[in-house]
Amino acid sequence: MPPGQFMASNPSVIAVLDAVSFPVLFDTSKVEKRNVLDGTFFPSVKFTGGHSVCAYLDPSEPNHTALKSYFLVAKVCKFSRRFCVAYISIAVFPREIRLQQALRSVLRISGSVLDEAERFGISREEACHNLVFLAGFNAYGGSKTLFPALIKWVGLAGEKLHRQLADEIRTVVQAEGGVTLTALDQMVLTKSVVYEALKIEPPVPYQYGKAKPFATKDPRVFDNPEEFVGQRFVGDQGKKLLKYVYWSNGRETDDPMAENKQCPGKNLVLLLSKVMVEFFLRYDTVTVKAGKLPLGSSVTFKSLTKATST
């Protein structure tokens, strides 16, 4: 890594590149995750009220289990809309308004969610800082890279795949009477396309130790690994490949738990990625122009063909 205090006081890293060795990064008995998220850079806790937020804690640290359990069990994804509005407001407050004042604002309107934190032995202030980080870095930051990449790869895949997606989505929605969780679960090709997008361009491109995600493009595991193949994860053979999809800081076949570092929002990301269901209910095909940003991809719609059937 480039040496320097901001990014890495110690530039030495080991790059784990293939699908066999990569899962060692998820074995917390072999690796430590203390103060590690973005390479070896660790931001000052002054940004988070003196607390190290969950993403930077090792599972061996007491607060990690408490916070991760809080995220998973306390249904913190069900924030009231007022909480979300308050967080967005923080981002646009005039500079003279202190961040701490904006956080007092969040504390005041998030009563029941923060009350639940105390049941896990977490102070309201620490819970508040963790929720702001969760909303800002994980949810907002992740979405900013996830959705453009998803639309880019689906758009570039061409009309044949678009027609197949539209046919599957409309058939299932009509049979189920709407876009429901049951309907989404029946969309085999749609789910495969989501997994393929997460495989070919993970929303978190680097994981512990700056190990690059080449493991998800290992030619000994995936045929044509650099190519976007929408049907890759369809059928029994496709399901066997899911254990080699690592975007969530864990295997796709595993679930986030309090004891590991897998993204607590993993299943929510998969659900939100199926937003393409609504897209292909309205359009038959699309063409896009793809670009590159410092973090993630940019995508611009060039043309849209309205649905010729329902």
PDB file of C-alpha atoms in Angstrom:
ATOM      1  CA  MET A   1       0.000   0.000   0.000  1.00  0.00           C
ATOM      2  CA  PRO A   2       1.145   3.590  -0.487  1.00  0.00           C
ATOM      3  CA  PRO A   3       2.988   4.536   2.724  1.00  0.00           C
ATOM      4  CA  GLY A   4       1.896   7.527   4.750  1.00  0.00           C
ATOM      5  CA  GLN A   5       0.077   8.431   7.928  1.00  0.00           C
ATOM      6  CA  PHE A   6      -3.314   9.017   6.326  1.00  0.00           C
ATOM      7  CA  MET A   7      -3.684   5.731   4.444  1.00  0.00           C
ATOM      8  CA  ALA A   8      -1.111   3.425   5.989  1.00  0.00           C
ATOM      9  CA  SER A   9       1.528   4.064   8.607  1.00  0.00           C
ATOM     10  CA  ASN A  10       2.787   0.560   7.740  1.00  0.00           C
ATOM     11  CA  PRO A  11       2.689  -0.016   3.957  1.00  0.00           C
ATOM     12  CA  SER A  12       3.418  -3.759   4.168  1.00  0.00           C
ATOM     13  CA  VAL A  13       0.474  -6.021   3.344  1.00  0.00           C
ATOM     14  CA  ILE A  14      -0.141  -9.592   2.226  1.00  0.00           C
ATOM     15  CA  ALA A  15      -2.491  -9.928  -0.759  1.00  0.00           C
ATOM     16  CA  VAL A  16      -4.691 -13.032  -0.680  1.00  0.00           C
ATOM     17  CA  LEU A  17      -5.892 -13.524  -4.221  1.00  0.00           C
ATOM     18  CA  ASP A  18      -7.406 -16.941  -4.929  1.00  0.00           C
ATOM     19  CA  ALA A  19     -10.690 -18.587  -3.996  1.00  0.00           C
ATOM     20  CA  VAL A  20      -9.055 -21.254  -1.823  1.00  0.00           C
ATOM     21  CA  SER A  21      -7.022 -18.974   0.449  1.00  0.00           C
ATOM     22  CA  PHE A  22      -9.353 -15.960   0.529  1.00  0.00           C
ATOM     23  CA  PRO A  23     -11.806 -17.337   3.159  1.00  0.00           C
ATOM     24  CA  VAL A  24      -9.030 -17.211   5.762  1.00  0.00           C
ATOM     25  CA  LEU A  25     -10.025 -13.531   6.039  1.00  0.00           C
ATOM     26  CA  PHE A  26     -13.347 -14.612   7.561  1.00  0.00           C
ATOM     27  CA  ASP A  27     -11.815 -16.950  10.140  1.00  0.00           C
ATOM     28  CA  THR A  28     -11.592 -14.749  13.220  1.00  0.00           C
ATOM     29  CA  SER A  29      -9.497 -17.373  14.975  1.00  0.00           C
ATOM     30  CA  LYS A  30      -6.741 -16.664  12.448  1.00  0.00           C
ATOM     31  CA  VAL A  31      -7.112 -12.944  11.723  1.00  0.00           C
ATOM     32  CA  GLU A  32      -7.775  -9.919  13.905  1.00  0.00           C
ATOM     33  CA  LYS A  33     -10.165  -7.197  12.804  1.00  0.00           C
ATOM     34  CA  ARG A  34      -9.311  -4.652  15.492  1.00  0.00           C
ATOM     35  CA  ASN A  35      -9.205  -1.088  14.075  1.00  0.00           C
ATOM     36  CA  VAL A  36      -9.262  -2.470  10.533  1.00  0.00           C
ATOM     37  CA  LEU A  37     -11.831  -1.707   7.840  1.00  0.00           C
ATOM     38  CA  ASP A  38     -10.301   0.446   5.092  1.00  0.00           C
ATOM     39  CA  GLY A  39      -6.889  -1.183   4.809  1.00  0.00           C
ATOM     40  CA  THR A  40      -4.700  -0.246   7.752  1.00  0.00           C
ATOM     41  CA  PHE A  41      -6.203   3.232   8.079  1.00  0.00           C
ATOM     42  CA  PHE A  42      -8.126   3.908  11.298  1.00  0.00           C
ATOM     43  CA  PRO A  43      -9.949   7.250  11.683  1.00  0.00           C
ATOM     44  CA  SER A  44      -9.841   9.166  14.946  1.00  0.00           C
ATOM     45  CA  VAL A  45     -12.591   8.234  17.405  1.00  0.00           C
ATOM     46  CA  LYS A  46     -13.127  11.982  17.836  1.00  0.00           C
ATOM     47  CA  PHE A  47     -15.413  11.667  14.807  1.00  0.00           C
ATOM     48  CA  THR A  48     -17.609   9.194  16.693  1.00  0.00           C
ATOM     49  CA  GLY A  49     -17.855  10.650  20.176  1.00  0.00           C
ATOM     50  CA  GLY A  50     -14.847   8.776  21.518  1.00  0.00           C
ATOM     51  CA  HIS A  51     -16.378   5.411  20.609  1.00  0.00           C
ATOM     52  CA  SER A  52     -14.907   2.882  18.188  1.00  0.00           C
ATOM     53  CA  VAL A  53     -17.889   1.884  16.048  1.00  0.00           C
ATOM     54  CA  CYS A  54     -18.765  -1.765  15.457  1.00  0.00           C
ATOM     55  CA  ALA A  55     -17.195  -1.959  11.993  1.00  0.00           C
ATOM     56  CA  TYR A  56     -13.745  -1.347  13.534  1.00  0.00           C
ATOM     57  CA  LEU A  57     -14.117  -3.757  16.464  1.00  0.00           C
ATOM     58  CA  ASP A  58     -12.720  -7.288  16.598  1.00  0.00           C
ATOM     59  CA  PRO A  59     -15.240  -9.980  17.646  1.00  0.00           C
ATOM     60  CA  SER A  60     -13.081 -10.591  20.737  1.00  0.00           C
ATOM     61  CA  GLU A  61     -13.926  -7.103  22.040  1.00  0.00           C
ATOM     62  CA  PRO A  62     -16.998  -7.118  24.340  1.00  0.00           C
ATOM     63  CA  ASN A  63     -18.827  -4.279  22.622  1.00  0.00           C
ATOM     64  CA  HIS A  64     -18.682  -6.012  19.243  1.00  0.00           C
ATOM     65  CA  THR A  65     -21.052  -8.791  20.255  1.00  0.00           C
ATOM     66  CA  ALA A  66     -23.385  -6.346  21.995  1.00  0.00           C
ATOM     67  CA  LEU A  67     -23.538  -3.951  19.024  1.00  0.00           C
ATOM     68  CA  LYS A  68     -23.794  -6.669  16.363  1.00  0.00           C
ATOM     69  CA  SER A  69     -26.579  -8.366  18.329  1.00  0.00           C
ATOM     70  CA  TYR A  70     -28.323  -4.999  18.599  1.00  0.00           C
ATOM     71  CA  PHE A  71     -28.159  -4.514  14.830  1.00  0.00           C
ATOM     72  CA  LEU A  72     -29.383  -8.049  14.087  1.00  0.00           C
ATOM     73  CA  VAL A  73     -32.006  -8.564  16.801  1.00  0.00           C
ATOM     74  CA  ALA A  74     -33.357  -5.093  17.601  1.00  0.00           C
ATOM     75  CA  LYS A  75     -34.634  -4.499  14.066  1.00  0.00           C
ATOM     76  CA  VAL A  76     -32.732  -1.217  13.805  1.00  0.00           C
ATOM     77  CA  CYS A  77     -33.351  -1.271  10.036  1.00  0.00           C
ATOM     78  CA  LYS A  78     -36.885  -0.203  10.906  1.00  0.00           C
ATOM     79  CA  PHE A  79     -35.820   3.334  11.743  1.00  0.00           C
ATOM     80  CA  SER A  80     -38.630   5.803  11.684  1.00  0.00           C
ATOM     81  CA  ARG A  81     -38.612   8.124   8.703  1.00  0.00           C
ATOM     82  CA  ARG A  82     -37.891  10.927  11.151  1.00  0.00           C
ATOM     83  CA  PHE A  83     -34.535   9.320  12.021  1.00  0.00           C
ATOM     84  CA  CYS A  84     -33.571   9.093   8.339  1.00  0.00           C
ATOM     85  CA  VAL A  85     -34.587  12.707   7.757  1.00  0.00           C
ATOM     86  CA  ALA A  86     -32.568  13.774  10.787  1.00  0.00           C
ATOM     87  CA  TYR A  87     -29.491  11.976   9.506  1.00  0.00           C
ATOM     88  CA  ILE A  88     -29.796  13.523   6.049  1.00  0.00           C
ATOM     89  CA  SER A  89     -30.194  16.904   7.724  1.00  0.00           C
ATOM     90  CA  ILE A  90     -26.841  16.422   9.424  1.00  0.00           C
ATOM     91  CA  ALA A  91     -25.207  16.291   6.014  1.00  0.00           C
ATOM     92  CA  VAL A  92     -26.637  19.662   4.957  1.00  0.00           C
ATOM     93  CA  PHE A  93     -26.434  21.604   8.230  1.00  0.00           C
ATOM     94  CA  PRO A  94     -24.542  24.917   7.925  1.00  0.00           C
ATOM     95  CA  ARG A  95     -20.943  24.582   9.027  1.00  0.00           C
ATOM     96  CA  GLU A  96     -21.488  26.681  12.114  1.00  0.00           C
ATOM     97  CA  ILE A  97     -23.857  24.084  13.558  1.00  0.00           C
ATOM     98  CA  ARG A  98     -21.792  21.524  15.393  1.00  0.00           C
ATOM     99  CA  LEU A  99     -22.080  17.837  14.564  1.00  0.00           C
ATOM    100  CA  GLN A 100     -22.679  17.197  18.249  1.00  0.00           C
ATOM    101  CA  GLN A 101     -25.795  19.359  18.139  1.00  0.00           C
ATOM    102  CA  ALA A 102     -27.052  17.430  15.134  1.00  0.00           C
ATOM    103  CA  LEU A 103     -26.427  14.173  17.057  1.00  0.00           C
ATOM    104  CA  ARG A 104     -28.453  15.590  20.082  1.00  0.00           C
ATOM    105  CA  SER A 105     -31.264  16.037  17.440  1.00  0.00           C
ATOM    106  CA  VAL A 106     -30.945  12.360  16.482  1.00  0.00           C
ATOM    107  CA  LEU A 107     -30.957  11.250  20.111  1.00  0.00           C
ATOM    108  CA  ARG A 108     -34.164  13.168  20.742  1.00  0.00           C
ATOM    109  CA  ILE A 109     -36.251  11.699  17.907  1.00  0.00           C
ATOM    110  CA  SER A 110     -34.981   8.103  17.983  1.00  0.00           C
ATOM    111  CA  GLY A 111     -36.354   7.208  21.383  1.00  0.00           C
ATOM    112  CA  SER A 112     -37.598   3.628  20.994  1.00  0.00           C
ATOM    113  CA  VAL A 113     -34.629   2.514  18.879  1.00  0.00           C
ATOM    114  CA  LEU A 114     -32.164   3.874  21.430  1.00  0.00           C
ATOM    115  CA  ASP A 115     -34.212   2.523  24.334  1.00  0.00           C
ATOM    116  CA  GLU A 116     -33.657  -0.922  22.831  1.00  0.00           C
ATOM    117  CA  ALA A 117     -29.879  -0.360  22.857  1.00  0.00           C
ATOM    118  CA  GLU A 118     -29.851  -0.091  26.627  1.00  0.00           C
ATOM    119  CA  ARG A 119     -31.251  -3.630  26.807  1.00  0.00           C
ATOM    120  CA  PHE A 120     -27.972  -4.776  25.228  1.00  0.00           C
ATOM    121  CA  GLY A 121     -25.860  -2.795  27.672  1.00  0.00           C
ATOM    122  CA  ILE A 122     -25.070  -0.076  25.127  1.00  0.00           C
ATOM    123  CA  SER A 123     -25.321   3.578  26.106  1.00  0.00           C
ATOM    124  CA  ARG A 124     -27.695   5.737  24.094  1.00  0.00           C
ATOM    125  CA  GLU A 125     -24.827   7.960  22.947  1.00  0.00           C
ATOM    126  CA  GLU A 126     -22.726   5.041  21.699  1.00  0.00           C
ATOM    127  CA  ALA A 127     -25.750   3.535  19.958  1.00  0.00           C
ATOM    128  CA  CYS A 128     -26.457   6.878  18.307  1.00  0.00           C
ATOM    129  CA  HIS A 129     -22.938   7.184  16.891  1.00  0.00           C
ATOM    130  CA  ASN A 130     -23.103   3.603  15.621  1.00  0.00           C
ATOM    131  CA  LEU A 131     -26.464   4.195  13.944  1.00  0.00           C
ATOM    132  CA  VAL A 132     -25.212   7.359  12.240  1.00  0.00           C
ATOM    133  CA  PHE A 133     -22.162   5.433  10.986  1.00  0.00           C
ATOM    134  CA  LEU A 134     -24.417   2.569   9.869  1.00  0.00           C
ATOM    135  CA  ALA A 135     -26.698   4.933   7.972  1.00  0.00           C
ATOM    136  CA  GLY A 136     -23.920   7.061   6.490  1.00  0.00           C
ATOM    137  CA  PHE A 137     -21.063   4.706   5.706  1.00  0.00           C
ATOM    138  CA  ASN A 138     -22.722   1.305   5.361  1.00  0.00           C
ATOM    139  CA  ALA A 139     -26.175   2.137   3.991  1.00  0.00           C
ATOM    140  CA  TYR A 140     -25.644   5.375   2.037  1.00  0.00           C
ATOM    141  CA  GLY A 141     -22.052   4.702   0.995  1.00  0.00           C
ATOM    142  CA  GLY A 142     -22.818   1.105   0.059  1.00  0.00           C
ATOM    143  CA  SER A 143     -25.885   2.054  -1.969  1.00  0.00           C
ATOM    144  CA  LYS A 144     -23.914   4.686  -3.886  1.00  0.00           C
ATOM    145  CA  THR A 145     -21.621   1.949  -5.220  1.00  0.00           C
ATOM    146  CA  LEU A 146     -24.100  -0.965  -5.349  1.00  0.00           C
ATOM    147  CA  PHE A 147     -26.916   0.353  -7.528  1.00  0.00           C
ATOM    148  CA  PRO A 148     -24.913   2.054 -10.323  1.00  0.00           C
ATOM    149  CA  ALA A 149     -22.804  -1.110 -10.687  1.00  0.00           C
ATOM    150  CA  LEU A 150     -25.900  -3.326 -10.769  1.00  0.00           C
ATOM    151  CA  ILE A 151     -27.621  -1.233 -13.441  1.00  0.00           C
ATOM    152  CA  LYS A 152     -24.361  -0.932 -15.403  1.00  0.00           C
ATOM    153  CA  TRP A 153     -23.799  -4.674 -15.704  1.00  0.00           C
ATOM    154  CA  VAL A 154     -27.439  -5.500 -16.386  1.00  0.00           C
ATOM    155  CA  GLY A 155     -27.626  -2.728 -18.961  1.00  0.00           C
ATOM    156  CA  LEU A 156     -24.446  -3.826 -20.741  1.00  0.00           C
ATOM    157  CA  ALA A 157     -25.542  -7.483 -20.770  1.00  0.00           C
ATOM    158  CA  GLY A 158     -27.793  -6.841 -23.743  1.00  0.00           C
ATOM    159  CA  GLU A 159     -31.343  -7.266 -24.960  1.00  0.00           C
ATOM    160  CA  LYS A 160     -31.450 -11.077 -24.774  1.00  0.00           C
ATOM    161  CA  LEU A 161     -30.915 -11.093 -21.006  1.00  0.00           C
ATOM    162  CA  HIS A 162     -33.302  -8.148 -20.609  1.00  0.00           C
ATOM    163  CA  ARG A 163     -36.065 -10.072 -22.390  1.00  0.00           C
ATOM    164  CA  GLN A 164     -35.412 -13.137 -20.225  1.00  0.00           C
ATOM    165  CA  LEU A 165     -35.565 -11.057 -17.050  1.00  0.00           C
ATOM    166  CA  ALA A 166     -38.720  -9.276 -18.157  1.00  0.00           C
ATOM    167  CA  ASP A 167     -40.407 -12.574 -19.004  1.00  0.00           C
ATOM    168  CA  GLU A 168     -39.498 -14.174 -15.663  1.00  0.00           C
ATOM    169  CA  ILE A 169     -40.396 -11.135 -13.580  1.00  0.00           C
ATOM    170  CA  ARG A 170     -43.747 -10.442 -15.252  1.00  0.00           C
ATOM    171  CA  THR A 171     -44.781 -14.102 -15.225  1.00  0.00           C
ATOM    172  CA  VAL A 172     -44.072 -14.501 -11.511  1.00  0.00           C
ATOM    173  CA  VAL A 173     -45.597 -11.156 -10.525  1.00  0.00           C
ATOM    174  CA  GLN A 174     -48.777 -11.953 -12.430  1.00  0.00           C
ATOM    175  CA  ALA A 175     -49.028 -15.389 -10.817  1.00  0.00           C
ATOM    176  CA  GLU A 176     -48.408 -14.005  -7.302  1.00  0.00           C
ATOM    177  CA  GLY A 177     -50.546 -10.919  -7.697  1.00  0.00           C
ATOM    178  CA  GLY A 178     -47.744  -8.430  -7.049  1.00  0.00           C
ATOM    179  CA  VAL A 179     -44.120  -7.927  -6.045  1.00  0.00           C
ATOM    180  CA  THR A 180     -43.940  -9.909  -2.800  1.00  0.00           C
ATOM    181  CA  LEU A 181     -41.109 -11.622  -0.937  1.00  0.00           C
ATOM    182  CA  THR A 182     -42.514 -14.954  -2.120  1.00  0.00           C
ATOM    183  CA  ALA A 183     -42.516 -13.707  -5.700  1.00  0.00           C
ATOM    184  CA  LEU A 184     -38.937 -12.457  -5.456  1.00  0.00           C
ATOM    185  CA  ASP A 185     -37.795 -15.813  -4.095  1.00  0.00           C
ATOM    186  CA  GLN A 186     -39.195 -17.565  -7.162  1.00  0.00           C
ATOM    187  CA  MET A 187     -37.234 -15.391  -9.610  1.00  0.00           C
ATOM    188  CA  VAL A 188     -34.293 -17.707 -10.222  1.00  0.00           C
ATOM    189  CA  LEU A 189     -32.676 -15.718 -13.039  1.00  0.00           C
ATOM    190  CA  THR A 190     -33.179 -12.399 -11.236  1.00  0.00           C
ATOM    191  CA  LYS A 191     -31.401 -13.726  -8.144  1.00  0.00           C
ATOM    192  CA  SER A 192     -28.575 -15.095 -10.309  1.00  0.00           C
ATOM    193  CA  VAL A 193     -28.093 -11.694 -11.958  1.00  0.00           C
ATOM    194  CA  VAL A 194     -27.871 -10.007  -8.536  1.00  0.00           C
ATOM    195  CA  TYR A 195     -25.239 -12.526  -7.373  1.00  0.00           C
ATOM    196  CA  GLU A 196     -23.292 -12.063 -10.609  1.00  0.00           C
ATOM    197  CA  ALA A 197     -23.219  -8.288 -10.167  1.00  0.00           C
ATOM    198  CA  LEU A 198     -21.993  -8.696  -6.586  1.00  0.00           C
ATOM    199  CA  LYS A 199     -19.357 -11.152  -7.797  1.00  0.00           C
ATOM    200  CA  ILE A 200     -17.966  -9.155 -10.696  1.00  0.00           C
ATOM    201  CA  GLU A 201     -17.975  -5.741  -8.942  1.00  0.00           C
ATOM    202  CA  PRO A 202     -18.341  -6.053  -5.157  1.00  0.00           C
ATOM    203  CA  PRO A 203     -19.605  -2.868  -3.463  1.00  0.00           C
ATOM    204  CA  VAL A 204     -16.715  -3.310  -1.010  1.00  0.00           C
ATOM    205  CA  PRO A 205     -13.759  -3.795  -3.383  1.00  0.00           C
ATOM    206  CA  TYR A 206     -11.139  -4.326  -0.652  1.00  0.00           C
ATOM    207  CA  GLN A 207     -11.329  -6.296   2.553  1.00  0.00           C
ATOM    208  CA  TYR A 208      -9.031  -6.892   5.509  1.00  0.00           C
ATOM    209  CA  GLY A 209      -5.345  -6.380   4.707  1.00  0.00           C
ATOM    210  CA  LYS A 210      -6.239  -4.811   1.376  1.00  0.00           C
ATOM    211  CA  ALA A 211      -6.653  -8.274  -0.144  1.00  0.00           C
ATOM    212  CA  LYS A 212      -8.046  -7.652  -3.618  1.00  0.00           C
ATOM    213  CA  PRO A 213     -11.282  -9.470  -4.694  1.00  0.00           C
ATOM    214  CA  PHE A 214      -9.624 -11.462  -7.480  1.00  0.00           C
ATOM    215  CA  ALA A 215     -10.792 -14.554  -5.617  1.00  0.00           C
ATOM    216  CA  THR A 216     -14.242 -13.924  -7.068  1.00  0.00           C
ATOM    217  CA  LYS A 217     -12.692 -14.071 -10.545  1.00  0.00           C
ATOM    218  CA  ASP A 218     -10.626 -17.218 -10.031  1.00  0.00           C
ATOM    219  CA  PRO A 219     -10.610 -19.095 -13.402  1.00  0.00           C
ATOM    220  CA  ARG A 220     -10.251 -22.412 -11.564  1.00  0.00           C
ATOM    221  CA  VAL A 221     -13.684 -21.776 -10.047  1.00  0.00           C
ATOM    222  CA  PHE A 222     -15.544 -19.606 -12.582  1.00  0.00           C
ATOM    223  CA  ASP A 223     -15.708 -20.074 -16.357  1.00  0.00           C
ATOM    224  CA  ASN A 224     -15.071 -16.760 -18.126  1.00  0.00           C
ATOM    225  CA  PRO A 225     -14.542 -15.042 -14.740  1.00  0.00           C
ATOM    226  CA  GLU A 226     -14.108 -11.515 -16.137  1.00  0.00           C
ATOM    227  CA  GLU A 227     -17.348 -11.741 -18.165  1.00  0.00           C
ATOM    228  CA  PHE A 228     -20.779 -10.848 -16.779  1.00  0.00           C
ATOM    229  CA  VAL A 229     -22.826 -14.064 -17.056  1.00  0.00           C
ATOM    230  CA  GLY A 230     -26.354 -13.497 -15.809  1.00  0.00           C
ATOM    231  CA  GLN A 231     -27.216 -17.215 -15.634  1.00  0.00           C
ATOM    232  CA  ARG A 232     -24.065 -18.195 -13.720  1.00  0.00           C
ATOM    233  CA  PHE A 233     -25.840 -18.990 -10.449  1.00  0.00           C
ATOM    234  CA  VAL A 234     -28.895 -20.746 -11.906  1.00  0.00           C
ATOM    235  CA  GLY A 235     -29.472 -24.457 -11.182  1.00  0.00           C
ATOM    236  CA  ASP A 236     -27.694 -26.923  -8.898  1.00  0.00           C
ATOM    237  CA  GLN A 237     -24.220 -26.201 -10.284  1.00  0.00           C
ATOM    238  CA  GLY A 238     -24.830 -22.481  -9.947  1.00  0.00           C
ATOM    239  CA  LYS A 239     -25.834 -22.862  -6.307  1.00  0.00           C
ATOM    240  CA  LYS A 240     -22.554 -24.663  -5.596  1.00  0.00           C
ATOM    241  CA  LEU A 241     -20.668 -21.538  -6.733  1.00  0.00           C
ATOM    242  CA  LEU A 242     -22.369 -19.238  -4.209  1.00  0.00           C
ATOM    243  CA  LYS A 243     -19.826 -20.129  -1.511  1.00  0.00           C
ATOM    244  CA  TYR A 244     -17.212 -18.337  -3.651  1.00  0.00           C
ATOM    245  CA  VAL A 245     -19.088 -15.008  -3.634  1.00  0.00           C
ATOM    246  CA  TYR A 246     -17.451 -12.948  -0.874  1.00  0.00           C
ATOM    247  CA  TRP A 247     -18.771  -9.379  -1.237  1.00  0.00           C
ATOM    248  CA  SER A 248     -20.284  -9.277   2.286  1.00  0.00           C
ATOM    249  CA  ASN A 249     -17.028 -10.046   4.131  1.00  0.00           C
ATOM    250  CA  GLY A 250     -18.099 -13.676   4.297  1.00  0.00           C
ATOM    251  CA  ARG A 251     -19.338 -16.497   2.098  1.00  0.00           C
ATOM    252  CA  GLU A 252     -22.683 -15.943   0.379  1.00  0.00           C
ATOM    253  CA  THR A 253     -23.825 -19.243   1.898  1.00  0.00           C
ATOM    254  CA  ASP A 254     -23.168 -17.960   5.445  1.00  0.00           C
ATOM    255  CA  ASP A 255     -25.251 -15.608   7.561  1.00  0.00           C
ATOM    256  CA  PRO A 256     -24.093 -12.607   9.627  1.00  0.00           C
ATOM    257  CA  MET A 257     -23.841 -13.375  13.329  1.00  0.00           C
ATOM    258  CA  ALA A 258     -22.742 -11.453  16.402  1.00  0.00           C
ATOM    259  CA  GLU A 259     -19.518 -13.488  16.517  1.00  0.00           C
ATOM    260  CA  ASN A 260     -18.328 -12.755  12.963  1.00  0.00           C
ATOM    261  CA  LYS A 261     -17.589  -9.700  10.818  1.00  0.00           C
ATOM    262  CA  GLN A 262     -20.023 -10.429   7.996  1.00  0.00           C
ATOM    263  CA  CYS A 263     -22.117  -7.417   6.966  1.00  0.00           C
ATOM    264  CA  PRO A 264     -25.270  -7.299   9.142  1.00  0.00           C
ATOM    265  CA  GLY A 265     -27.191  -5.833   6.201  1.00  0.00           C
ATOM    266  CA  LYS A 266     -26.258  -8.673   3.813  1.00  0.00           C
ATOM    267  CA  ASN A 267     -29.800  -9.938   3.234  1.00  0.00           C
ATOM    268  CA  LEU A 268     -31.190  -6.410   2.994  1.00  0.00           C
ATOM    269  CA  VAL A 269     -28.657  -5.623   0.236  1.00  0.00           C
ATOM    270  CA  LEU A 270     -29.810  -8.665  -1.723  1.00  0.00           C
ATOM    271  CA  LEU A 271     -33.434  -7.625  -1.320  1.00  0.00           C
ATOM    272  CA  LEU A 272     -32.787  -4.036  -2.405  1.00  0.00           C
ATOM    273  CA  SER A 273     -30.737  -5.232  -5.380  1.00  0.00           C
ATOM    274  CA  LYS A 274     -33.858  -6.854  -6.764  1.00  0.00           C
ATOM    275  CA  VAL A 275     -35.134  -3.351  -7.498  1.00  0.00           C
ATOM    276  CA  MET A 276     -34.633  -4.405 -11.119  1.00  0.00           C
ATOM    277  CA  VAL A 277     -37.942  -6.277 -10.737  1.00  0.00           C
ATOM    278  CA  GLU A 278     -39.781  -2.950 -10.821  1.00  0.00           C
ATOM    279  CA  PHE A 279     -37.616  -1.823 -13.737  1.00  0.00           C
ATOM    280  CA  PHE A 280     -38.435  -4.804 -15.958  1.00  0.00           C
ATOM    281  CA  LEU A 281     -42.129  -4.548 -15.183  1.00  0.00           C
ATOM    282  CA  ARG A 282     -42.016  -1.216 -17.035  1.00  0.00           C
ATOM    283  CA  TYR A 283     -39.360  -1.708 -19.716  1.00  0.00           C
ATOM    284  CA  ASP A 284     -38.322  -4.458 -22.133  1.00  0.00           C
ATOM    285  CA  THR A 285     -34.710  -3.422 -22.616  1.00  0.00           C
ATOM    286  CA  VAL A 286     -32.233  -0.638 -21.950  1.00  0.00           C
ATOM    287  CA  THR A 287     -28.916   0.663 -23.201  1.00  0.00           C
ATOM    288  CA  VAL A 288     -26.458   2.404 -20.889  1.00  0.00           C
ATOM    289  CA  LYS A 289     -23.145   4.226 -20.929  1.00  0.00           C
ATOM    290  CA  ALA A 290     -20.802   3.078 -18.163  1.00  0.00           C
ATOM    291  CA  GLY A 291     -18.019   5.098 -16.585  1.00  0.00           C
ATOM    292  CA  LYS A 292     -15.599   4.857 -13.673  1.00  0.00           C
ATOM    293  CA  LEU A 293     -15.576   6.869 -10.472  1.00  0.00           C
ATOM    294  CA  PRO A 294     -12.840   7.062  -7.826  1.00  0.00           C
ATOM    295  CA  LEU A 295     -15.081   4.709  -5.839  1.00  0.00           C
ATOM    296  CA  GLY A 296     -17.362   2.460  -7.892  1.00  0.00           C
ATOM    297  CA  SER A 297     -19.006   3.020 -11.268  1.00  0.00           C
ATOM    298  CA  SER A 298     -21.146   5.633 -12.955  1.00  0.00           C
ATOM    299  CA  VAL A 299     -23.961   4.707 -15.319  1.00  0.00           C
ATOM    300  CA  THR A 300     -26.073   6.815 -17.678  1.00  0.00           C
ATOM    301  CA  PHE A 301     -29.251   5.650 -19.412  1.00  0.00           C
ATOM    302  CA  LYS A 302     -29.014   6.077 -23.187  1.00  0.00           C
ATOM    303  CA  SER A 303     -32.331   4.528 -24.203  1.00  0.00           C
ATOM    304  CA  LEU A 304     -35.332   2.770 -22.681  1.00  0.00           C
ATOM    305  CA  THR A 305     -37.846   0.552 -24.492  1.00  0.00           C
ATOM    306  CA  LYS A 306     -41.244   0.519 -22.826  1.00  0.00           C
ATOM    307  CA  ALA A 307     -42.813  -2.832 -22.020  1.00  0.00           C
ATOM    308  CA  THR A 308     -44.794  -4.338 -24.899  1.00  0.00           C
ATOM    309  CA  SER A 309     -46.504  -6.847 -22.576  1.00  0.00           C
ATOM    310  CA  THR A 310     -47.435  -7.144 -18.894  1.00  0.00           C
TER     311      THR A 310
END
